Amino acid sequence: MPRSPDSPQIDTVLREVAELARPRASAGEVADYIEPLASVDPDRFAIAAADLDGTEHVVGDVDDPLPIQSISKVFALVLAMQRADAADGVAKELWRRVGVEPSGDPFNSLVQLEHERGIPRNPMINAGALVVHDVLLDHCDDPRGDFVALMSELAGEPVGVDEEVLEAEGGTGTRNHAIANLMASFDNLTHEVDAVLADYVHACAVAMTTRQLARATRFLANDGVDPASGRRILSAPLARRVGALMLTCGTYDAAGEFAFDVGLPCKSGVAGAIIAAAPGRMGLCVWSPPLDEQGNSVAGHLALHELSERLELSVF
Ligand code: GLN
């Protein structure tokens, strides 16, 4: 694996940041709405940084798989953008059905949806992701397979679904059902509510490691081109839009705080991972299961803040 000249310095920073951030996990609570997440070891901790030149910097449990959960929203959007762009154009297909404004509400809130006539604020909250999966049902013969294929391509190796998480998620989701039905009542879902929910939950249950997630984020730091394969995943303007949505909406109602503290496009998931794209530099993923009240990893937030400061990664 090639090593960039500043590799030793980055490795040291990762170690120091891990030491500092790891103990902060005790201030959070692991998600407990499904058993496989409730029973996870809260001391799991990992940081992975995947440079554009292929160098990987890692510390901690970087090869332990975790369900990507809401991080899937970024990649479902990417897949929908690819397909919609190739068909009628993204503006025509997507942005009339889902907005691009931060919600300032929890990720599974119903409140705005009623006021805003079934148009979700953005694709990074549950309602918006459900619309994205509805769009994927129009464009993909096998949306689940296509999603897993995209994640495998970006990870550089095959990834799969955590069957235990998938099954457990299937038994919950009353709120997601409510969201989907509310949108259907406003004609903003064109497929069966159950079919859309099943694909959304399947994407949430895809299992990846912190290392794989850092790799998968690299193309967003590289104008839409996966540096590992040289393949263009998205056009540069579309990749910039994904980054903008992550920055403004990717950490729910803490997006302002993340912009302030971290200054990078980020996306968090309820399993405690957060991805971040540092343009021109690297894809990042941090993982620590205990969450704060907004559903973002406590130690992960601190780790990203420290990494951004010490490696001067902020987009500002
Ligand atoms: N499966 C979770 C849900 O839909 C994902 C949410 C998250 O990661 N924030 O509620």
mmCIF file of C-alpha atoms and ligand atoms in Angstrom:
data_model
loop_
_atom_site.group_PDB
_atom_site.id
_atom_site.type_symbol
_atom_site.label_atom_id
_atom_site.label_comp_id
_atom_site.label_asym_id
_atom_site.label_seq_id
_atom_site.Cartn_x
_atom_site.Cartn_y
_atom_site.Cartn_z
ATOM 1 C CA MET A 1 0.000 0.000 0.000
ATOM 2 C CA PRO A 2 1.526 3.419 -0.925
ATOM 3 C CA ARG A 3 2.329 5.711 1.995
ATOM 4 C CA SER A 4 2.013 9.455 1.602
ATOM 5 C CA PRO A 5 4.839 11.591 3.068
ATOM 6 C CA ASP A 6 2.765 12.784 6.025
ATOM 7 C CA SER A 7 1.621 9.251 6.949
ATOM 8 C CA PRO A 8 3.560 8.962 10.237
ATOM 9 C CA GLN A 9 2.159 12.290 11.410
ATOM 10 C CA ILE A 10 -1.418 11.244 10.581
ATOM 11 C CA ASP A 11 -0.948 7.898 12.349
ATOM 12 C CA THR A 12 0.213 9.714 15.493
ATOM 13 C CA VAL A 13 -2.737 12.103 15.366
ATOM 14 C CA LEU A 14 -5.162 9.185 15.050
ATOM 15 C CA ARG A 15 -3.669 7.473 18.089
ATOM 16 C CA GLU A 16 -3.769 10.644 20.179
ATOM 17 C CA VAL A 17 -7.318 11.456 19.148
ATOM 18 C CA ALA A 18 -8.462 7.904 19.928
ATOM 19 C CA GLU A 19 -6.961 8.157 23.398
ATOM 20 C CA LEU A 20 -8.710 11.446 24.023
ATOM 21 C CA ALA A 21 -12.113 10.618 22.531
ATOM 22 C CA ARG A 22 -12.592 7.004 23.584
ATOM 23 C CA PRO A 23 -13.336 7.667 27.287
ATOM 24 C CA ARG A 24 -16.040 10.197 26.313
ATOM 25 C CA ALA A 25 -18.249 7.359 25.124
ATOM 26 C CA SER A 26 -19.426 6.888 28.714
ATOM 27 C CA ALA A 27 -21.424 10.114 28.396
ATOM 28 C CA GLY A 28 -23.735 8.537 25.800
ATOM 29 C CA GLU A 29 -26.230 5.677 25.553
ATOM 30 C CA VAL A 30 -26.255 2.932 22.950
ATOM 31 C CA ALA A 31 -29.400 2.693 20.834
ATOM 32 C CA ASP A 32 -31.761 0.169 22.397
ATOM 33 C CA TYR A 33 -34.741 0.011 20.024
ATOM 34 C CA ILE A 34 -33.511 -3.349 18.706
ATOM 35 C CA GLU A 35 -31.682 -6.067 20.587
ATOM 36 C CA PRO A 36 -28.610 -6.369 18.310
ATOM 37 C CA LEU A 37 -27.825 -2.686 18.886
ATOM 38 C CA ALA A 38 -28.748 -2.709 22.600
ATOM 39 C CA SER A 39 -26.331 -5.569 23.285
ATOM 40 C CA VAL A 40 -23.332 -4.091 21.454
ATOM 41 C CA ASP A 41 -20.196 -3.509 23.538
ATOM 42 C CA PRO A 42 -20.221 0.259 24.244
ATOM 43 C CA ASP A 43 -16.411 0.270 24.403
ATOM 44 C CA ARG A 44 -16.003 -0.538 20.717
ATOM 45 C CA PHE A 45 -14.078 2.293 19.127
ATOM 46 C CA ALA A 46 -12.467 2.848 15.758
ATOM 47 C CA ILE A 47 -11.119 5.553 13.493
ATOM 48 C CA ALA A 48 -10.261 4.967 9.840
ATOM 49 C CA ALA A 49 -8.912 7.525 7.395
ATOM 50 C CA ALA A 50 -8.633 6.524 3.752
ATOM 51 C CA ASP A 51 -6.376 8.892 1.805
ATOM 52 C CA LEU A 52 -7.066 9.505 -1.854
ATOM 53 C CA ASP A 53 -3.690 7.900 -2.727
ATOM 54 C CA GLY A 54 -4.795 4.605 -1.168
ATOM 55 C CA THR A 55 -2.986 4.994 2.169
ATOM 56 C CA GLU A 56 -5.111 3.867 5.108
ATOM 57 C CA HIS A 57 -4.650 5.104 8.657
ATOM 58 C CA VAL A 58 -6.495 3.119 11.266
ATOM 59 C CA VAL A 59 -6.829 2.745 15.009
ATOM 60 C CA GLY A 60 -9.066 0.493 17.102
ATOM 61 C CA ASP A 61 -11.763 -1.950 15.989
ATOM 62 C CA VAL A 62 -11.658 -0.929 12.332
ATOM 63 C CA ASP A 63 -12.436 -4.390 10.982
ATOM 64 C CA ASP A 64 -15.521 -5.105 13.110
ATOM 65 C CA PRO A 65 -18.715 -4.967 11.039
ATOM 66 C CA LEU A 66 -21.576 -2.740 12.144
ATOM 67 C CA PRO A 67 -24.958 -1.968 10.565
ATOM 68 C CA ILE A 68 -24.569 1.214 8.575
ATOM 69 C CA GLN A 69 -28.099 2.373 9.498
ATOM 70 C CA SER A 70 -28.662 5.998 8.512
ATOM 71 C CA ILE A 71 -25.314 6.235 6.750
ATOM 72 C CA SER A 72 -27.132 4.246 4.062
ATOM 73 C CA LYS A 73 -29.123 7.415 3.301
ATOM 74 C CA VAL A 74 -26.084 8.985 1.652
ATOM 75 C CA PHE A 75 -25.481 6.026 -0.625
ATOM 76 C CA ALA A 76 -29.156 5.446 -1.450
ATOM 77 C CA LEU A 77 -29.185 9.076 -2.566
ATOM 78 C CA VAL A 78 -26.042 8.493 -4.626
ATOM 79 C CA LEU A 79 -27.651 5.504 -6.341
ATOM 80 C CA ALA A 80 -30.863 7.468 -6.976
ATOM 81 C CA MET A 81 -28.845 10.389 -8.377
ATOM 82 C CA GLN A 82 -26.982 8.045 -10.706
ATOM 83 C CA ARG A 83 -30.201 6.535 -12.000
ATOM 84 C CA ALA A 84 -32.293 9.714 -12.097
ATOM 85 C CA ASP A 85 -29.478 11.609 -13.797
ATOM 86 C CA ALA A 86 -29.290 8.949 -16.474
ATOM 87 C CA ALA A 87 -33.086 9.123 -16.948
ATOM 88 C CA ASP A 88 -34.937 12.419 -16.633
ATOM 89 C CA GLY A 89 -32.367 14.389 -14.671
ATOM 90 C CA VAL A 90 -32.037 14.716 -10.940
ATOM 91 C CA ALA A 91 -33.836 18.040 -10.658
ATOM 92 C CA LYS A 92 -36.936 16.746 -12.408
ATOM 93 C CA GLU A 93 -37.057 13.431 -10.638
ATOM 94 C CA LEU A 94 -35.766 13.966 -7.122
ATOM 95 C CA TRP A 95 -35.866 17.554 -6.020
ATOM 96 C CA ARG A 96 -39.534 18.004 -6.634
ATOM 97 C CA ARG A 97 -40.272 15.218 -4.125
ATOM 98 C CA VAL A 98 -37.711 15.926 -1.419
ATOM 99 C CA GLY A 99 -36.220 19.184 -0.165
ATOM 100 C CA VAL A 100 -32.673 20.291 0.595
ATOM 101 C CA GLU A 101 -33.223 22.205 3.849
ATOM 102 C CA PRO A 102 -32.074 21.126 7.306
ATOM 103 C CA SER A 103 -35.004 19.944 9.385
ATOM 104 C CA GLY A 104 -33.947 21.036 12.857
ATOM 105 C CA ASP A 105 -36.098 18.115 14.024
ATOM 106 C CA PRO A 106 -35.220 14.534 15.024
ATOM 107 C CA PHE A 107 -34.490 12.124 12.177
ATOM 108 C CA ASN A 108 -37.802 10.310 12.550
ATOM 109 C CA SER A 109 -40.074 13.290 13.174
ATOM 110 C CA LEU A 110 -43.538 13.492 11.620
ATOM 111 C CA VAL A 111 -44.305 17.072 12.546
ATOM 112 C CA GLN A 112 -42.972 18.955 9.510
ATOM 113 C CA LEU A 113 -44.291 16.396 7.059
ATOM 114 C CA GLU A 114 -47.900 17.244 7.843
ATOM 115 C CA HIS A 115 -47.307 20.993 7.526
ATOM 116 C CA GLU A 116 -45.253 20.591 4.381
ATOM 117 C CA ARG A 117 -47.704 18.335 2.577
ATOM 118 C CA GLY A 118 -45.684 15.157 2.562
ATOM 119 C CA ILE A 119 -42.508 16.660 1.076
ATOM 120 C CA PRO A 120 -39.622 15.734 3.403
ATOM 121 C CA ARG A 121 -37.137 18.450 4.274
ATOM 122 C CA ASN A 122 -34.122 16.509 2.963
ATOM 123 C CA PRO A 123 -32.908 13.004 2.016
ATOM 124 C CA MET A 124 -30.838 12.568 5.205
ATOM 125 C CA ILE A 125 -33.861 12.114 7.483
ATOM 126 C CA ASN A 126 -36.049 9.004 7.443
ATOM 127 C CA ALA A 127 -38.880 10.553 5.424
ATOM 128 C CA GLY A 128 -36.506 11.778 2.731
ATOM 129 C CA ALA A 129 -34.702 8.453 2.550
ATOM 130 C CA LEU A 130 -38.039 6.683 2.063
ATOM 131 C CA VAL A 131 -38.749 8.886 -0.960
ATOM 132 C CA VAL A 132 -35.274 8.047 -2.288
ATOM 133 C CA HIS A 133 -36.001 4.324 -1.928
ATOM 134 C CA ASP A 134 -39.335 4.862 -3.693
ATOM 135 C CA VAL A 135 -37.408 6.438 -6.595
ATOM 136 C CA LEU A 136 -34.988 3.487 -6.602
ATOM 137 C CA LEU A 137 -37.930 1.110 -7.020
ATOM 138 C CA ASP A 138 -38.707 2.907 -10.285
ATOM 139 C CA HIS A 139 -35.186 2.671 -11.616
ATOM 140 C CA CYS A 140 -33.715 -0.593 -10.382
ATOM 141 C CA ASP A 141 -34.852 -4.124 -11.180
ATOM 142 C CA ASP A 142 -33.184 -5.189 -7.952
ATOM 143 C CA PRO A 143 -32.809 -2.126 -5.693
ATOM 144 C CA ARG A 144 -31.415 -4.104 -2.766
ATOM 145 C CA GLY A 145 -28.903 -5.909 -4.918
ATOM 146 C CA ASP A 146 -27.886 -2.672 -6.624
ATOM 147 C CA PHE A 147 -27.416 -0.981 -3.267
ATOM 148 C CA VAL A 148 -25.243 -3.790 -1.903
ATOM 149 C CA ALA A 149 -23.285 -3.822 -5.172
ATOM 150 C CA LEU A 150 -22.583 -0.093 -4.886
ATOM 151 C CA MET A 151 -21.426 -0.468 -1.277
ATOM 152 C CA SER A 152 -19.235 -3.432 -2.201
ATOM 153 C CA GLU A 153 -17.685 -1.546 -5.084
ATOM 154 C CA LEU A 154 -16.910 1.476 -2.908
ATOM 155 C CA ALA A 155 -15.629 -0.692 -0.039
ATOM 156 C CA GLY A 156 -13.335 -2.520 -2.434
ATOM 157 C CA GLU A 157 -14.648 -5.894 -1.265
ATOM 158 C CA PRO A 158 -17.997 -7.656 -0.952
ATOM 159 C CA VAL A 159 -20.276 -6.522 1.861
ATOM 160 C CA GLY A 160 -23.562 -8.075 2.989
ATOM 161 C CA VAL A 161 -26.504 -7.645 5.278
ATOM 162 C CA ASP A 162 -26.599 -8.331 9.019
ATOM 163 C CA GLU A 163 -29.533 -10.761 9.069
ATOM 164 C CA GLU A 164 -30.110 -10.376 12.796
ATOM 165 C CA VAL A 165 -30.397 -6.603 12.473
ATOM 166 C CA LEU A 166 -32.596 -6.971 9.408
ATOM 167 C CA GLU A 167 -34.995 -9.224 11.244
ATOM 168 C CA ALA A 168 -35.061 -7.066 14.355
ATOM 169 C CA GLU A 169 -35.666 -3.870 12.332
ATOM 170 C CA GLY A 170 -38.574 -5.557 10.593
ATOM 171 C CA GLY A 171 -40.344 -5.941 13.910
ATOM 172 C CA THR A 172 -40.104 -2.243 14.791
ATOM 173 C CA GLY A 173 -40.629 0.740 12.587
ATOM 174 C CA THR A 174 -44.124 1.821 13.616
ATOM 175 C CA ARG A 175 -42.927 5.401 13.309
ATOM 176 C CA ASN A 176 -41.358 4.755 9.910
ATOM 177 C CA HIS A 177 -44.659 3.187 8.830
ATOM 178 C CA ALA A 178 -46.451 6.316 9.999
ATOM 179 C CA ILE A 179 -44.038 8.519 8.039
ATOM 180 C CA ALA A 180 -44.405 6.419 4.899
ATOM 181 C CA ASN A 181 -48.200 6.331 5.136
ATOM 182 C CA LEU A 182 -48.384 10.075 5.704
ATOM 183 C CA MET A 183 -46.298 10.661 2.573
ATOM 184 C CA ALA A 184 -48.413 8.189 0.630
ATOM 185 C CA SER A 185 -51.507 10.139 1.677
ATOM 186 C CA PHE A 186 -49.939 13.181 -0.023
ATOM 187 C CA ASP A 187 -49.103 11.055 -3.098
ATOM 188 C CA ASN A 188 -45.400 11.361 -2.456
ATOM 189 C CA LEU A 189 -44.854 7.589 -2.498
ATOM 190 C CA THR A 190 -45.692 5.783 -5.688
ATOM 191 C CA HIS A 191 -44.963 2.223 -4.541
ATOM 192 C CA GLU A 192 -46.496 0.116 -1.783
ATOM 193 C CA VAL A 193 -45.536 1.463 1.628
ATOM 194 C CA ASP A 194 -44.333 -1.977 2.742
ATOM 195 C CA ALA A 195 -42.093 -2.398 -0.300
ATOM 196 C CA VAL A 196 -40.455 0.991 0.252
ATOM 197 C CA LEU A 197 -39.974 0.329 3.968
ATOM 198 C CA ALA A 198 -38.500 -3.108 3.312
ATOM 199 C CA ASP A 199 -35.835 -1.653 1.011
ATOM 200 C CA TYR A 200 -35.042 1.165 3.441
ATOM 201 C CA VAL A 201 -34.619 -1.274 6.323
ATOM 202 C CA HIS A 202 -32.498 -3.569 4.169
ATOM 203 C CA ALA A 203 -30.120 -0.695 3.383
ATOM 204 C CA CYS A 204 -29.918 0.211 7.102
ATOM 205 C CA ALA A 205 -28.975 -3.404 7.905
ATOM 206 C CA VAL A 206 -26.038 -3.555 5.490
ATOM 207 C CA ALA A 207 -22.994 -4.398 7.591
ATOM 208 C CA MET A 208 -19.677 -2.681 6.964
ATOM 209 C CA THR A 209 -16.532 -2.008 8.905
ATOM 210 C CA THR A 210 -15.203 1.407 9.840
ATOM 211 C CA ARG A 211 -12.366 0.851 7.362
ATOM 212 C CA GLN A 212 -14.785 0.002 4.551
ATOM 213 C CA LEU A 213 -16.954 3.030 5.308
ATOM 214 C CA ALA A 214 -13.922 5.346 5.176
ATOM 215 C CA ARG A 215 -13.046 3.905 1.755
ATOM 216 C CA ALA A 216 -16.637 4.227 0.574
ATOM 217 C CA THR A 217 -16.622 7.930 1.443
ATOM 218 C CA ARG A 218 -13.476 8.760 -0.542
ATOM 219 C CA PHE A 219 -15.202 9.500 -3.834
ATOM 220 C CA LEU A 220 -17.065 12.336 -2.114
ATOM 221 C CA ALA A 221 -13.684 13.852 -1.229
ATOM 222 C CA ASN A 222 -12.505 13.367 -4.830
ATOM 223 C CA ASP A 223 -15.086 15.220 -6.976
ATOM 224 C CA GLY A 224 -17.174 12.083 -7.428
ATOM 225 C CA VAL A 225 -14.432 9.727 -8.675
ATOM 226 C CA ASP A 226 -13.541 6.630 -6.656
ATOM 227 C CA PRO A 227 -9.755 6.936 -6.440
ATOM 228 C CA ALA A 228 -9.355 3.166 -6.004
ATOM 229 C CA SER A 229 -10.865 2.278 -9.379
ATOM 230 C CA GLY A 230 -10.797 5.616 -11.200
ATOM 231 C CA ARG A 231 -14.513 5.139 -11.888
ATOM 232 C CA ARG A 232 -16.735 8.180 -11.786
ATOM 233 C CA ILE A 233 -19.492 7.474 -9.265
ATOM 234 C CA LEU A 234 -21.189 10.858 -9.637
ATOM 235 C CA SER A 235 -20.543 13.957 -11.729
ATOM 236 C CA ALA A 236 -18.583 16.571 -9.776
ATOM 237 C CA PRO A 237 -21.596 18.913 -9.368
ATOM 238 C CA LEU A 238 -23.736 16.058 -8.015
ATOM 239 C CA ALA A 239 -20.981 14.911 -5.646
ATOM 240 C CA ARG A 240 -20.781 18.486 -4.326
ATOM 241 C CA ARG A 241 -24.541 18.428 -3.699
ATOM 242 C CA VAL A 242 -24.284 15.221 -1.690
ATOM 243 C CA GLY A 243 -21.535 16.861 0.377
ATOM 244 C CA ALA A 244 -23.676 19.952 0.911
ATOM 245 C CA LEU A 245 -26.586 17.833 2.139
ATOM 246 C CA MET A 246 -24.321 15.897 4.494
ATOM 247 C CA LEU A 247 -22.911 19.118 5.904
ATOM 248 C CA THR A 248 -26.283 20.788 6.432
ATOM 249 C CA CYS A 249 -28.461 17.762 7.227
ATOM 250 C CA GLY A 250 -26.285 14.680 7.838
ATOM 251 C CA THR A 251 -26.281 14.806 11.605
ATOM 252 C CA TYR A 252 -29.962 15.730 12.014
ATOM 253 C CA ASP A 253 -30.682 18.558 14.402
ATOM 254 C CA ALA A 254 -26.997 18.730 15.386
ATOM 255 C CA ALA A 255 -25.860 19.632 11.842
ATOM 256 C CA GLY A 256 -25.076 23.204 12.904
ATOM 257 C CA GLU A 257 -22.994 21.951 15.787
ATOM 258 C CA PHE A 258 -21.096 19.566 13.503
ATOM 259 C CA ALA A 259 -20.442 22.338 10.963
ATOM 260 C CA PHE A 260 -19.179 24.462 13.849
ATOM 261 C CA ASP A 261 -17.054 21.773 15.524
ATOM 262 C CA VAL A 262 -15.956 19.641 12.582
ATOM 263 C CA GLY A 263 -16.507 21.627 9.398
ATOM 264 C CA LEU A 264 -16.866 18.597 7.134
ATOM 265 C CA PRO A 265 -19.747 16.892 5.332
ATOM 266 C CA CYS A 266 -20.705 14.150 7.818
ATOM 267 C CA LYS A 267 -23.362 11.460 8.117
ATOM 268 C CA SER A 268 -24.137 9.572 11.284
ATOM 269 C CA GLY A 269 -25.995 6.335 11.958
ATOM 270 C CA VAL A 270 -27.695 4.968 15.037
ATOM 271 C CA ALA A 271 -25.095 2.178 15.385
ATOM 272 C CA GLY A 272 -22.612 4.906 16.339
ATOM 273 C CA ALA A 273 -20.607 5.363 13.147
ATOM 274 C CA ILE A 274 -20.090 8.727 11.472
ATOM 275 C CA ILE A 275 -18.573 9.162 8.004
ATOM 276 C CA ALA A 276 -16.928 12.397 6.888
ATOM 277 C CA ALA A 277 -15.475 13.568 3.589
ATOM 278 C CA ALA A 278 -12.451 15.866 3.649
ATOM 279 C CA PRO A 279 -12.294 17.260 0.081
ATOM 280 C CA GLY A 280 -8.999 16.601 -1.676
ATOM 281 C CA ARG A 281 -7.704 14.746 1.369
ATOM 282 C CA MET A 282 -9.516 11.648 2.619
ATOM 283 C CA GLY A 283 -12.635 9.693 3.496
ATOM 284 C CA LEU A 284 -13.087 9.221 7.236
ATOM 285 C CA CYS A 285 -15.158 7.026 9.496
ATOM 286 C CA VAL A 286 -15.277 6.996 13.284
ATOM 287 C CA TRP A 287 -17.229 4.492 15.363
ATOM 288 C CA SER A 288 -18.271 4.449 18.990
ATOM 289 C CA PRO A 289 -21.775 3.113 19.788
ATOM 290 C CA PRO A 290 -22.957 5.395 22.641
ATOM 291 C CA LEU A 291 -25.081 8.244 21.247
ATOM 292 C CA ASP A 292 -26.072 11.715 22.395
ATOM 293 C CA GLU A 293 -29.665 12.960 22.458
ATOM 294 C CA GLN A 294 -29.659 13.769 18.758
ATOM 295 C CA GLY A 295 -28.582 10.238 17.893
ATOM 296 C CA ASN A 296 -24.950 11.012 17.023
ATOM 297 C CA SER A 297 -21.970 9.169 18.494
ATOM 298 C CA VAL A 298 -20.607 11.156 21.434
ATOM 299 C CA ALA A 299 -16.999 10.002 21.140
ATOM 300 C CA GLY A 300 -17.255 10.024 17.341
ATOM 301 C CA HIS A 301 -18.259 13.692 17.355
ATOM 302 C CA LEU A 302 -15.305 14.596 19.559
ATOM 303 C CA ALA A 303 -12.919 12.461 17.504
ATOM 304 C CA LEU A 304 -13.980 14.174 14.279
ATOM 305 C CA HIS A 305 -13.576 17.584 15.892
ATOM 306 C CA GLU A 306 -10.052 16.765 17.005
ATOM 307 C CA LEU A 307 -9.082 15.173 13.688
ATOM 308 C CA SER A 308 -10.402 18.129 11.748
ATOM 309 C CA GLU A 309 -8.507 20.606 13.931
ATOM 310 C CA ARG A 310 -5.228 18.721 14.100
ATOM 311 C CA LEU A 311 -5.111 17.717 10.433
ATOM 312 C CA GLU A 312 -6.644 21.021 9.251
ATOM 313 C CA LEU A 313 -9.404 19.303 7.349
ATOM 314 C CA SER A 314 -12.282 21.781 7.712
ATOM 315 C CA VAL A 315 -13.852 22.980 4.458
ATOM 316 C CA PHE A 316 -13.961 26.457 5.944
HETATM 317 N N1 GLN B 1 -33.030 2.064 11.295
HETATM 318 C C1 GLN B 1 -33.079 3.363 11.890
HETATM 319 C C2 GLN B 1 -34.437 4.002 11.716
HETATM 320 O O1 GLN B 1 -34.935 4.045 10.634
HETATM 321 C C3 GLN B 1 -32.003 4.235 11.325
HETATM 322 C C4 GLN B 1 -31.988 5.579 11.977
HETATM 323 C C5 GLN B 1 -30.609 6.150 12.194
HETATM 324 O O2 GLN B 1 -29.573 5.514 11.978
HETATM 325 N N2 GLN B 1 -30.591 7.351 12.710
HETATM 326 O O3 GLN B 1 -35.044 4.460 12.648
#
